[in-house]
PDB file of C-alpha atoms and ligand atoms in Angstrom:
ATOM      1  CA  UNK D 382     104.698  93.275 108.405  1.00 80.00           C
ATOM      2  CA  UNK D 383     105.362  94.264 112.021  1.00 90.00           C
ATOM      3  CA  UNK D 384     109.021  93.720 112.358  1.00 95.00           C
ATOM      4  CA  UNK D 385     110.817  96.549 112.094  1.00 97.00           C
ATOM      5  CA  UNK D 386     112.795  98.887 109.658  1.00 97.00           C
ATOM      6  CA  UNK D 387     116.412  98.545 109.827  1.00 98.00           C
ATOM      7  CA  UNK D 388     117.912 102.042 108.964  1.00 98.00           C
ATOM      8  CA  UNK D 389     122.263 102.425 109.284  1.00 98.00           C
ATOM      9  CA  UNK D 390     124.682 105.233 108.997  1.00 97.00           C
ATOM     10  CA  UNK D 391     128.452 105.498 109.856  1.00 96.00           C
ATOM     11  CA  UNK D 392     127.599 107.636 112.739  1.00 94.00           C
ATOM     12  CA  UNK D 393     124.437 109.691 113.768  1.00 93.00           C
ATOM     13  CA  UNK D 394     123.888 111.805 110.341  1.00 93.00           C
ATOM     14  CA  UNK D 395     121.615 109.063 109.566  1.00 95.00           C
ATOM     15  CA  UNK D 396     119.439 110.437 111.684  1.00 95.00           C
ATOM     16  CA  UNK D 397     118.218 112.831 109.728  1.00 92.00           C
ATOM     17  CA  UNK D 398     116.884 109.690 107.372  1.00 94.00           C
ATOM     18  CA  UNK D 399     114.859 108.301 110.522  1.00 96.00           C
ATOM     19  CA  UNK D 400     113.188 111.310 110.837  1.00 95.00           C
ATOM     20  CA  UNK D 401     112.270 111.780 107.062  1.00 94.00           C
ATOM     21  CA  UNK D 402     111.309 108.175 107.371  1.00 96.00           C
ATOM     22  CA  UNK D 403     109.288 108.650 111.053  1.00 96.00           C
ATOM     23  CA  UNK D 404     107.660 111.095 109.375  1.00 94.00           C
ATOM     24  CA  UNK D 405     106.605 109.425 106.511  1.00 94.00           C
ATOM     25  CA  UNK D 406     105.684 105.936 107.963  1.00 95.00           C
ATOM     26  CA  UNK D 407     104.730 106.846 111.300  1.00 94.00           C
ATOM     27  CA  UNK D 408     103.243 103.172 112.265  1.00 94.00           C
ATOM     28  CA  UNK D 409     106.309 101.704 111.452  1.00 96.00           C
ATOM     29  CA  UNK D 410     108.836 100.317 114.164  1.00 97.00           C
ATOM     30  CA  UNK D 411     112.093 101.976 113.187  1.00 97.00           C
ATOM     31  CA  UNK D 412     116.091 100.312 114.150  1.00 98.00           C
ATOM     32  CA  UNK D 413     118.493 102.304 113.839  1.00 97.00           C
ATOM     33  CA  UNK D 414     122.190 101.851 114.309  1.00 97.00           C
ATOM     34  CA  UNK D 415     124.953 103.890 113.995  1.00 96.00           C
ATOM     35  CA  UNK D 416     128.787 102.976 113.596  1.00 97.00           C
ATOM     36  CA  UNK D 417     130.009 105.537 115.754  1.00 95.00           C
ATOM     37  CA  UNK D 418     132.987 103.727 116.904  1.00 96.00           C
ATOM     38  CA  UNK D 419     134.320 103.504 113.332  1.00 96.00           C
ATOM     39  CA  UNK D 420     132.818 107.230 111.403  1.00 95.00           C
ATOM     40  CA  UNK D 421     133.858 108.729 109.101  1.00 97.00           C
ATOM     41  CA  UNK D 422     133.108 106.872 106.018  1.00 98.00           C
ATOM     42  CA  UNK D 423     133.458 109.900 104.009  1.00 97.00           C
ATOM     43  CA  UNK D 424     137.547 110.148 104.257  1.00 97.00           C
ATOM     44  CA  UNK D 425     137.845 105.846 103.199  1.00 98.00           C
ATOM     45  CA  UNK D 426     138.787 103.877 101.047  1.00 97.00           C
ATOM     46  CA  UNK D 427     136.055 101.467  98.718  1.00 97.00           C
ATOM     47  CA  UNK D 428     137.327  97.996 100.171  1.00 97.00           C
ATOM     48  CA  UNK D 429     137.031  99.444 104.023  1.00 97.00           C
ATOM     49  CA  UNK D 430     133.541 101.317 103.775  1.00 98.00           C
ATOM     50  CA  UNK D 431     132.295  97.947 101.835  1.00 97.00           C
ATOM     51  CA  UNK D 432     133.546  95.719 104.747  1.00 96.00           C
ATOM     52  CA  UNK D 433     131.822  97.867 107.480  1.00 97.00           C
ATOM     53  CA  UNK D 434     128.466  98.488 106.108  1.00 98.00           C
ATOM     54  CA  UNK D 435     128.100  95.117 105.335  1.00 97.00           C
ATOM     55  CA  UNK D 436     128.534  94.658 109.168  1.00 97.00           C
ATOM     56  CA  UNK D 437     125.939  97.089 110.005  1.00 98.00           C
ATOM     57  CA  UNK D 438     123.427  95.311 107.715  1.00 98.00           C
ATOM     58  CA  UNK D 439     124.129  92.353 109.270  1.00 97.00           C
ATOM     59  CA  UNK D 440     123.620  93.085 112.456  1.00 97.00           C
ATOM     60  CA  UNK D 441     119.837  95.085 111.971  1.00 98.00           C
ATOM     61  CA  UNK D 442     119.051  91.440 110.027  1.00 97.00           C
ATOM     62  CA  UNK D 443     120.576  89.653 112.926  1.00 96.00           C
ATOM     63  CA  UNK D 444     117.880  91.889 115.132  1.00 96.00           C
ATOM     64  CA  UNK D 445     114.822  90.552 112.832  1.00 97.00           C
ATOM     65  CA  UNK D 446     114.301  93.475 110.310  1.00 97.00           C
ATOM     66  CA  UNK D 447     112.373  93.429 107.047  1.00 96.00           C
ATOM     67  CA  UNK D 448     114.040  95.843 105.174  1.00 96.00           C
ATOM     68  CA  UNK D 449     117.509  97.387 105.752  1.00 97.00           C
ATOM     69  CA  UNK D 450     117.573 101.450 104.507  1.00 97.00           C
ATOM     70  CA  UNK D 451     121.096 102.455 103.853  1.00 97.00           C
ATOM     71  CA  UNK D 452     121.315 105.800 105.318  1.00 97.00           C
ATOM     72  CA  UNK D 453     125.024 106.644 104.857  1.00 97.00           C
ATOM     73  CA  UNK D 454     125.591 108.014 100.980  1.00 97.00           C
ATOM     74  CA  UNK D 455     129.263 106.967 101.104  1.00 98.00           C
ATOM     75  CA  UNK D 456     128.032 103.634 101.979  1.00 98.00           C
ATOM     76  CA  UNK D 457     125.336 103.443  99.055  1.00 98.00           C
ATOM     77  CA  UNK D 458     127.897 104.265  96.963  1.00 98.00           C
ATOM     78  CA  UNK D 459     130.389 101.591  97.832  1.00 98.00           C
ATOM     79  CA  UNK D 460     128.176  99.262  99.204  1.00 98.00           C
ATOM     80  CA  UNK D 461     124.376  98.873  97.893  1.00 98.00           C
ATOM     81  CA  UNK D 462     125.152  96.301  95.346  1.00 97.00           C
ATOM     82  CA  UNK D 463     126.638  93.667  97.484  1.00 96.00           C
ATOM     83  CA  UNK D 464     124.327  94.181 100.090  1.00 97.00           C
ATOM     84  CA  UNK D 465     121.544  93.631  97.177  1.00 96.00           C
ATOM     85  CA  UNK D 466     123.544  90.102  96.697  1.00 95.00           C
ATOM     86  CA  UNK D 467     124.005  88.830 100.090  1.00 95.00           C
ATOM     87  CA  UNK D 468     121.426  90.201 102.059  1.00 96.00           C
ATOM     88  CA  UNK D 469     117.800  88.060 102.551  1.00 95.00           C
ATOM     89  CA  UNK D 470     115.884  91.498 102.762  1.00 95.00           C
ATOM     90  CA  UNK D 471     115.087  94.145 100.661  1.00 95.00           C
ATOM     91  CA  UNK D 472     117.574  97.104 100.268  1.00 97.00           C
ATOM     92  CA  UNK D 473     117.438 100.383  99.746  1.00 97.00           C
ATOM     93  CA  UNK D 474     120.361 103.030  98.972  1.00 97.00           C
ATOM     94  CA  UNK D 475     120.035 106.832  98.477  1.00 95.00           C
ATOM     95  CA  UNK D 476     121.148 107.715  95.628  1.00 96.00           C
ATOM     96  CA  UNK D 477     118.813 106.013  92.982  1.00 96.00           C
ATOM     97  CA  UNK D 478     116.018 108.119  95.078  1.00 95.00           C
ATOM     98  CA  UNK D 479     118.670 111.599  95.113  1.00 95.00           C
ATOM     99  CA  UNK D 480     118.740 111.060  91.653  1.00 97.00           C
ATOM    100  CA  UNK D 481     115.057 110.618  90.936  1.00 95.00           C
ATOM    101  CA  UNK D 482     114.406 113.312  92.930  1.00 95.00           C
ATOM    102  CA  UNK D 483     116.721 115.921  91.605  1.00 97.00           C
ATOM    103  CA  UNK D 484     115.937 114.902  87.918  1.00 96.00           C
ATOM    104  CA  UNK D 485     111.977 115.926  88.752  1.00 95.00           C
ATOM    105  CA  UNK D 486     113.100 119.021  90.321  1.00 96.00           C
ATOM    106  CA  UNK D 487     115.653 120.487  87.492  1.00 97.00           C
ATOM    107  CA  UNK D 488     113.761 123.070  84.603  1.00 95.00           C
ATOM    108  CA  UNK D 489     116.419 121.567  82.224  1.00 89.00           C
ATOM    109  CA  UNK D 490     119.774 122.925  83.504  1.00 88.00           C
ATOM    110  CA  UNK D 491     122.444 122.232  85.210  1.00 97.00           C
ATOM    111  CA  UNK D 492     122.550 119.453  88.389  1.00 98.00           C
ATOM    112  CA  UNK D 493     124.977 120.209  91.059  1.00 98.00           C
ATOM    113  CA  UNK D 494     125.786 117.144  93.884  1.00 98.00           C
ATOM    114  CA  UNK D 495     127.941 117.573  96.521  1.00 98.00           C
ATOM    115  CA  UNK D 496     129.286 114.865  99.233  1.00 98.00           C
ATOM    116  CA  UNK D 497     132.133 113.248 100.987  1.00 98.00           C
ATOM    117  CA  UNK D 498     135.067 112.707  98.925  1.00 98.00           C
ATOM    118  CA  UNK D 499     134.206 108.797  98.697  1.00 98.00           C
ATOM    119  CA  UNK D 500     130.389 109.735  97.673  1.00 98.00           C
ATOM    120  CA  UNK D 501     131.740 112.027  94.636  1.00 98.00           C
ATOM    121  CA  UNK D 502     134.850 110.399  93.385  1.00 98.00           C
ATOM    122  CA  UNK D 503     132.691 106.923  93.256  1.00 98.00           C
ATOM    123  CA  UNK D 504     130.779 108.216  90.901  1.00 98.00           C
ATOM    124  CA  UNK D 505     128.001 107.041  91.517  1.00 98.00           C
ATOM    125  CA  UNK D 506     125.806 110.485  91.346  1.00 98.00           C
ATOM    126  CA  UNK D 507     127.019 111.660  88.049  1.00 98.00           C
ATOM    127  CA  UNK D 508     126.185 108.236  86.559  1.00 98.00           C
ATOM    128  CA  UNK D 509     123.320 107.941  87.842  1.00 98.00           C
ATOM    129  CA  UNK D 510     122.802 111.454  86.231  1.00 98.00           C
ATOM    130  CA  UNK D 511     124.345 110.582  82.919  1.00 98.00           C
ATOM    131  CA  UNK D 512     122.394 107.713  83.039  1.00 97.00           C
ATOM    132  CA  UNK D 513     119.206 109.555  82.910  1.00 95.00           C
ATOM    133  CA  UNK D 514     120.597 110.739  79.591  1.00 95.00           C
ATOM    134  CA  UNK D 515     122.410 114.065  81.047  1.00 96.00           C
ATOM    135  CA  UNK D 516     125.733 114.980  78.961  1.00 95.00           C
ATOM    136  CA  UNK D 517     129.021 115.378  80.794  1.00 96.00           C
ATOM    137  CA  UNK D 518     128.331 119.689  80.415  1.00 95.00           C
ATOM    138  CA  UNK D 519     125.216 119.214  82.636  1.00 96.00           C
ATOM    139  CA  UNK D 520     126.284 117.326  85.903  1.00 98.00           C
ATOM    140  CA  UNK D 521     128.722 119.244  88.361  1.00 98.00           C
ATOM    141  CA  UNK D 522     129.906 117.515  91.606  1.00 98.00           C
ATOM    142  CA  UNK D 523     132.177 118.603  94.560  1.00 98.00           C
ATOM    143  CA  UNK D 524     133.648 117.067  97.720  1.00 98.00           C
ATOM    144  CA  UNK D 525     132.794 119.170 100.777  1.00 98.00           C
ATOM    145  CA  UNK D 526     134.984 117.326 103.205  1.00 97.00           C
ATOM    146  CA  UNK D 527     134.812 119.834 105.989  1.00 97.00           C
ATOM    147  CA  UNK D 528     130.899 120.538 106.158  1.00 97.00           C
ATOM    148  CA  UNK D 529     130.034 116.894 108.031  1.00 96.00           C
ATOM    149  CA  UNK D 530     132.616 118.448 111.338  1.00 95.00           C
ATOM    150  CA  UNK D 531     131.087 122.048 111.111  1.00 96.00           C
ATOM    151  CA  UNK D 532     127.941 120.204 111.357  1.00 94.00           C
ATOM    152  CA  UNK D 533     128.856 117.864 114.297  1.00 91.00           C
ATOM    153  CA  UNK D 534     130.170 120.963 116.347  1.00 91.00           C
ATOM    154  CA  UNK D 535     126.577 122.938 115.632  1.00 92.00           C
ATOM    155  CA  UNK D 536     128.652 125.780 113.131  1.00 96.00           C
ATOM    156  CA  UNK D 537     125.457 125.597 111.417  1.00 95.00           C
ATOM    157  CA  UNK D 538     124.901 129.802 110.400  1.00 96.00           C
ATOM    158  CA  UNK D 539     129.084 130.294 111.469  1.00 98.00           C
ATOM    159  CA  UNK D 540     130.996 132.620 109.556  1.00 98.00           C
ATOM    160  CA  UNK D 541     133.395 129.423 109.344  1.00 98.00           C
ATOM    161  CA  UNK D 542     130.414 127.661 107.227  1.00 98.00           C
ATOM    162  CA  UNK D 543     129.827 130.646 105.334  1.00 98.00           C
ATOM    163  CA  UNK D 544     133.350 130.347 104.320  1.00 98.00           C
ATOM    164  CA  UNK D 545     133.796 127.099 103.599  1.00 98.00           C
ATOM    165  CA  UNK D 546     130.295 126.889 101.710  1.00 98.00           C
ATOM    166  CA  UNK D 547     131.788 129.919  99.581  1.00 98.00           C
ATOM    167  CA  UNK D 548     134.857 127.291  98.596  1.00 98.00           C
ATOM    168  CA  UNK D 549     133.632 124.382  97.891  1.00 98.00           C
ATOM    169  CA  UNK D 550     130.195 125.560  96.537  1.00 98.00           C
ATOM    170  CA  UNK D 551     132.076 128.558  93.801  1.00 98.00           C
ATOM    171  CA  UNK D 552     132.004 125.874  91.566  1.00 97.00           C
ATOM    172  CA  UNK D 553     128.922 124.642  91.491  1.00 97.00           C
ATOM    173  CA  UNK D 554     127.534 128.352  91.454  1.00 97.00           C
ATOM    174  CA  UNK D 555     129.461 129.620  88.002  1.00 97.00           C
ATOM    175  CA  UNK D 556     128.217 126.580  86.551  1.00 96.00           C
ATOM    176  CA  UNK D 557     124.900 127.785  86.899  1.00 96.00           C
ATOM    177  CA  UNK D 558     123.329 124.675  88.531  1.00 97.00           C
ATOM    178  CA  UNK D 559     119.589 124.765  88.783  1.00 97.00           C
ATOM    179  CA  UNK D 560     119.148 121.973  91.206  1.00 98.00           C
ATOM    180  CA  UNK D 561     121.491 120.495  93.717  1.00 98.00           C
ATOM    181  CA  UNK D 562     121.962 117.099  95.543  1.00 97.00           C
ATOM    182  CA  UNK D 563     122.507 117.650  99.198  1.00 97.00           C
ATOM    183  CA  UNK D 564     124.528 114.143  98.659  1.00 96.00           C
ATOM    184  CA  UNK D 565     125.352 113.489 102.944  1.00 96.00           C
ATOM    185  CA  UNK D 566     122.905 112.683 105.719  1.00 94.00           C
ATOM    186  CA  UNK D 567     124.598 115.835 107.369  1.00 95.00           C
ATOM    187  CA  UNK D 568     124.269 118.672 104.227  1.00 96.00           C
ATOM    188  CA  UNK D 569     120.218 119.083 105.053  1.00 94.00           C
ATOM    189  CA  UNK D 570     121.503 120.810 108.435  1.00 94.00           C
ATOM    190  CA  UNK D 571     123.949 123.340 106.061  1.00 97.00           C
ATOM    191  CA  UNK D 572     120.319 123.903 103.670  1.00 97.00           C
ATOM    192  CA  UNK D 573     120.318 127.582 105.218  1.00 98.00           C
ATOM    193  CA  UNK D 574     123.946 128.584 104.714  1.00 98.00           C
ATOM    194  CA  UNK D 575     124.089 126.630 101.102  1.00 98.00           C
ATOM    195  CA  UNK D 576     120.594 128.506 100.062  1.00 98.00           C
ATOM    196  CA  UNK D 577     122.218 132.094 100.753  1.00 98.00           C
ATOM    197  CA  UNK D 578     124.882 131.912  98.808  1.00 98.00           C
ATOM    198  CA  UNK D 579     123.594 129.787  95.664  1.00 98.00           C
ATOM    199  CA  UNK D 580     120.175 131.968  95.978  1.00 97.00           C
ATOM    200  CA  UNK D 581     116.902 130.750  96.829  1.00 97.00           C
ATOM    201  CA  UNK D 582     116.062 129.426  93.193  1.00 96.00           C
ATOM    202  CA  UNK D 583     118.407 126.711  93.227  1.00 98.00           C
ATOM    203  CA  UNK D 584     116.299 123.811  94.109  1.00 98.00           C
ATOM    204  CA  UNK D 585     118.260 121.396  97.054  1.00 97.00           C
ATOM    205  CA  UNK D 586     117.448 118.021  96.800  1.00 96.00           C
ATOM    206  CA  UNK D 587     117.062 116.303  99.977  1.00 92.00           C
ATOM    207  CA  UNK D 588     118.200 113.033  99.583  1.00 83.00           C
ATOM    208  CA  UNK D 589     116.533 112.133 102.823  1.00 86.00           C
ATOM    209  CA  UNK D 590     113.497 112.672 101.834  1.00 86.00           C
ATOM    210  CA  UNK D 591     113.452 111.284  98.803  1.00 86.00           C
ATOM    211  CA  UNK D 592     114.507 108.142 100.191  1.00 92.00           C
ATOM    212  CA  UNK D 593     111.704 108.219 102.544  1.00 92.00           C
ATOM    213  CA  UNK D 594     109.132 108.400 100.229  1.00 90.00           C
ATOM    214  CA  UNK D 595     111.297 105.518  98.098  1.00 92.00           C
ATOM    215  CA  UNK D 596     111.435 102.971 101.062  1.00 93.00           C
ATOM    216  CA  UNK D 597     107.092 103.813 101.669  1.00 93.00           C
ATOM    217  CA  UNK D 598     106.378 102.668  98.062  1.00 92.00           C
ATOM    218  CA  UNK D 599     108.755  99.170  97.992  1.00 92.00           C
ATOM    219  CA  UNK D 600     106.917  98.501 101.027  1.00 92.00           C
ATOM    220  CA  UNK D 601     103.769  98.948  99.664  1.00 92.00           C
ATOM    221  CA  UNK D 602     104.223  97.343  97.045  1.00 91.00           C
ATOM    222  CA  UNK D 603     105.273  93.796  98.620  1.00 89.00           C
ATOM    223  CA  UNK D 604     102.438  94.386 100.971  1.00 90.00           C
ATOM    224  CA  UNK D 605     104.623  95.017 103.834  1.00 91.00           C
ATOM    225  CA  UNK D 606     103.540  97.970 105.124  1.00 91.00           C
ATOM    226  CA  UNK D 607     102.700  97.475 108.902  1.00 90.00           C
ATOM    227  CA  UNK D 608      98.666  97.382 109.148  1.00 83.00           C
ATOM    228  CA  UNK D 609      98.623  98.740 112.747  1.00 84.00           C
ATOM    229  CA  UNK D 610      97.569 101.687 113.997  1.00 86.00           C
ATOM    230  CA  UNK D 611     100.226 102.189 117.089  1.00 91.00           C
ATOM    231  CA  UNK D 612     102.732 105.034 116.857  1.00 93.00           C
ATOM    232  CA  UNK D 613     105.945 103.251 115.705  1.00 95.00           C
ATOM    233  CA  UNK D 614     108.685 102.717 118.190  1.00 95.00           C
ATOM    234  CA  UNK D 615     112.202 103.875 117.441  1.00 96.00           C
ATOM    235  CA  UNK D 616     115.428 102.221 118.602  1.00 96.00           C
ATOM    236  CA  UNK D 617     118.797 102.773 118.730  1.00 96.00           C
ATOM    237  CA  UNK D 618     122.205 101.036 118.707  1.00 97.00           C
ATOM    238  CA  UNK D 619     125.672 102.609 118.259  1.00 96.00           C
ATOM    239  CA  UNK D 620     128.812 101.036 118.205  1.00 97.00           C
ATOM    240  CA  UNK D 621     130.372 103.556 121.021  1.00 95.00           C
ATOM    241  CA  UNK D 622     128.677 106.380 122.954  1.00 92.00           C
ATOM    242  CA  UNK D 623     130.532 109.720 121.694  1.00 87.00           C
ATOM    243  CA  UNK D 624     130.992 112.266 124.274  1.00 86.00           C
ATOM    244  CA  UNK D 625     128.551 114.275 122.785  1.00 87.00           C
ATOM    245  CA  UNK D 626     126.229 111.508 120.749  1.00 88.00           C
ATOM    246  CA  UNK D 627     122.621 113.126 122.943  1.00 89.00           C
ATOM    247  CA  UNK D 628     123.880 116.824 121.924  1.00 90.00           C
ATOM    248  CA  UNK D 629     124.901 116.078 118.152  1.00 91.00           C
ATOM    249  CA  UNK D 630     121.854 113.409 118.240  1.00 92.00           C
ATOM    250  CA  UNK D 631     119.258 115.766 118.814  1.00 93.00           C
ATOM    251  CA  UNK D 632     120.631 117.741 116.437  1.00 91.00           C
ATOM    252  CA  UNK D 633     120.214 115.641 113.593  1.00 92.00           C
ATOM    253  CA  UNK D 634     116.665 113.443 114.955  1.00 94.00           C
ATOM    254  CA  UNK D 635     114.674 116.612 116.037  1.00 92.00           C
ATOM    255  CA  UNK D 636     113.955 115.603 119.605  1.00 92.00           C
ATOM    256  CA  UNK D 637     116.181 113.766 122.266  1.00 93.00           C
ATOM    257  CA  UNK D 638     117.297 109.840 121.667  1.00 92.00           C
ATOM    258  CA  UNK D 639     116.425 107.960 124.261  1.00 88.00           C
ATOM    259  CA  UNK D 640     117.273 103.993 125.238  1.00 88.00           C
ATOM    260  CA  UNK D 641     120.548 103.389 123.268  1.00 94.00           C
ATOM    261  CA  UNK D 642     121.928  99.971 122.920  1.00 95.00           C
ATOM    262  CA  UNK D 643     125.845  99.712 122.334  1.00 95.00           C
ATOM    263  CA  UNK D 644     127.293  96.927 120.905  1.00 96.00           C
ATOM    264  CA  UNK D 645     131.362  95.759 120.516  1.00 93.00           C
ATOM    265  CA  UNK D 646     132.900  95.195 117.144  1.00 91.00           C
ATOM    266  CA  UNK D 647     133.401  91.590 118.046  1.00 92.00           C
ATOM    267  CA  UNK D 648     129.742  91.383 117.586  1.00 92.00           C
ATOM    268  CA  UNK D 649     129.260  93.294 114.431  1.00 91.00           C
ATOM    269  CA  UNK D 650     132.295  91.141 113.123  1.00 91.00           C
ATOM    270  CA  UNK D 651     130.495  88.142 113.721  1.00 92.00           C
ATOM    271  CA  UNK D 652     127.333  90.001 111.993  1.00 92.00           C
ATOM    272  CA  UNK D 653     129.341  90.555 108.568  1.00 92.00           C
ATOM    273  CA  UNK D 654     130.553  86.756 109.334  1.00 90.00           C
ATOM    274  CA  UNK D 655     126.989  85.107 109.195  1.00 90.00           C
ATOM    275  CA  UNK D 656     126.111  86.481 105.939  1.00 89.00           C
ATOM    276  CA  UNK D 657     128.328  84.604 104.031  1.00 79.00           C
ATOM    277  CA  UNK D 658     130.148  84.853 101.138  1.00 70.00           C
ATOM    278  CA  UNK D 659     133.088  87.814 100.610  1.00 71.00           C
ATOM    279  CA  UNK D 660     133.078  91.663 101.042  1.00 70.00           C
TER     280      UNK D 660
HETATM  281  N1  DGL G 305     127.018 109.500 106.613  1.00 64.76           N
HETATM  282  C1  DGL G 305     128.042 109.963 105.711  1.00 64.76           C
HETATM  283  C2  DGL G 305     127.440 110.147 104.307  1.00 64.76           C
HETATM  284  O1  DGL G 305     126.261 110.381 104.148  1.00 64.76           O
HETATM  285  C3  DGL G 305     128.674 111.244 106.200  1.00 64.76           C
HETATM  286  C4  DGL G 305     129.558 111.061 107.431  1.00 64.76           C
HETATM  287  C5  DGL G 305     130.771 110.194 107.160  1.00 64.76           C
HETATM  288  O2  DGL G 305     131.706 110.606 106.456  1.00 64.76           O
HETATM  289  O3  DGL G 305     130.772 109.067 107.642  1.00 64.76           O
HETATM  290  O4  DGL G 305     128.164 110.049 103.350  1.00 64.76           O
END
């Protein structure tokens, strides 16, 4: 019950999912770490993104957690079932929560997702959709490669954004979507620019939030909810210290990251290593 959370991401986008999750379980001792040394996820290939996440679970269980959150959407989608086989804790992707979230939220039409180009060409979103029993004419997706930099560099609001939004998101606009999955730890920081030019009736799905409130009921419901009453403590490892990791970290966390741990790849190798079996 009192160890801690272990929550990854490629980089610091994840961050965004420690806050929902902060927010939502504020007793909770949260771990985060970042693969900073090795983001973005977004632009690789299946085999690679597979190989590294299971490294970055490894190394929160190596640290003692009791439930590994996987942050990074490109790594649920290549990822979440073979962590499910070879990790000893309890793990939890985003997109089965996106996906619950954003079928609650649609009046019947059309659901739009957007991501990195490995989130939306796995697939993973639309069958998750189709799943749910929406046909082919219903689901929309798009790959907004160039919205994770603008948000790293702040362009948040930038006429840049506003342009590249208007790309990638003409699309999902003429199809009429209703709802939309903000598919990327980073796209919740775009919600402003994304909400002008879709209009403020298309609902965005947060998948951050969703798999906040996700990650609070499994606990619960294994009774591992931690049963104190101290503020949780958050911590932080990254596999390197980008130039501008406190400026972009802020960003993303709400409030400045303090006490950050780096580690070398030689010890997130060994990490993947001590799970056993093959990536
Ligand atoms: N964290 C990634 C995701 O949610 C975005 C950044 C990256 O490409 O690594 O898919």
């Amino acid at each position: 019950m009192r160890a801690p959370i272990g929550v990854f991401d490629s980089g610091l986008g994840g961050l965004t999912v420690l806050r929902a999750l902060h927010e939502r379980l504020p007793h909770e001792d949260l771990l985060y770490f970042g693969d900073t040394a090795r983001v973005p996820y977004g632009t690789k290939g299946e085999k690679t993104v597979r190989a590294f996440a299971r490294q970055d679970a490894g190394l929160l269980v190596a640290r003692g957690v009791k439930m590994v959150v996987v942050a990074c959407n490109t790594a649920s989608a290549f990822a979440l079932d073979h962590l499910c086989d070879v990790l000893p804790v309890p793990v939890l992707g985003v997109i089965e929560p996106g996906v619950r979230a954003a079928l609650a939220a649609t009046r019947g039409g059309t659901i739009g997702v957007i991501g990195t180009s490995g989130t939306i060409r796995s697939g993973r979103y639309q069958q998750g959709l189709a799943a749910a029993g929406l046909g082919p004419e219903r689901i929309v997706a798009a790959e907004c490669p160039l919205f994770v930099p603008l948000v790293e560099e702040g362009l948040g609001g930038h006429a840049m954004t506003r342009l590249a939004v208007a790309e990638y998101l003409r699309p999902v606009r003429d199809a009429h979507v209703d709802t939309l999955i903000l598919g990327c730890t980073h796209y919740p920081l775009l919600s402003a620019d994304i909400e002008a030019f879709l209009g403020s009736d298309v609902r965005l799905v947060d998948s951050a939030e969703a798999l906040a409130t996700a990650a609070c009921g499994a606990l619960a419901a294994a009774g591992a909810l931690n049963d104190g009453d101290e503020p949780g403590r958050l911590s932080f490892i990254l596999s390197d210290i980008p130039w501008k990791f406190a400026e972009i970290g802020a960003r993303f966390l709400g409030k400045p990251i303090e006490g950050v741990e780096s580690v070398g790849l030689d010890e997130m190798e060994a990490a993947g290593h001590a799970l056993g079996g093959q990536a």
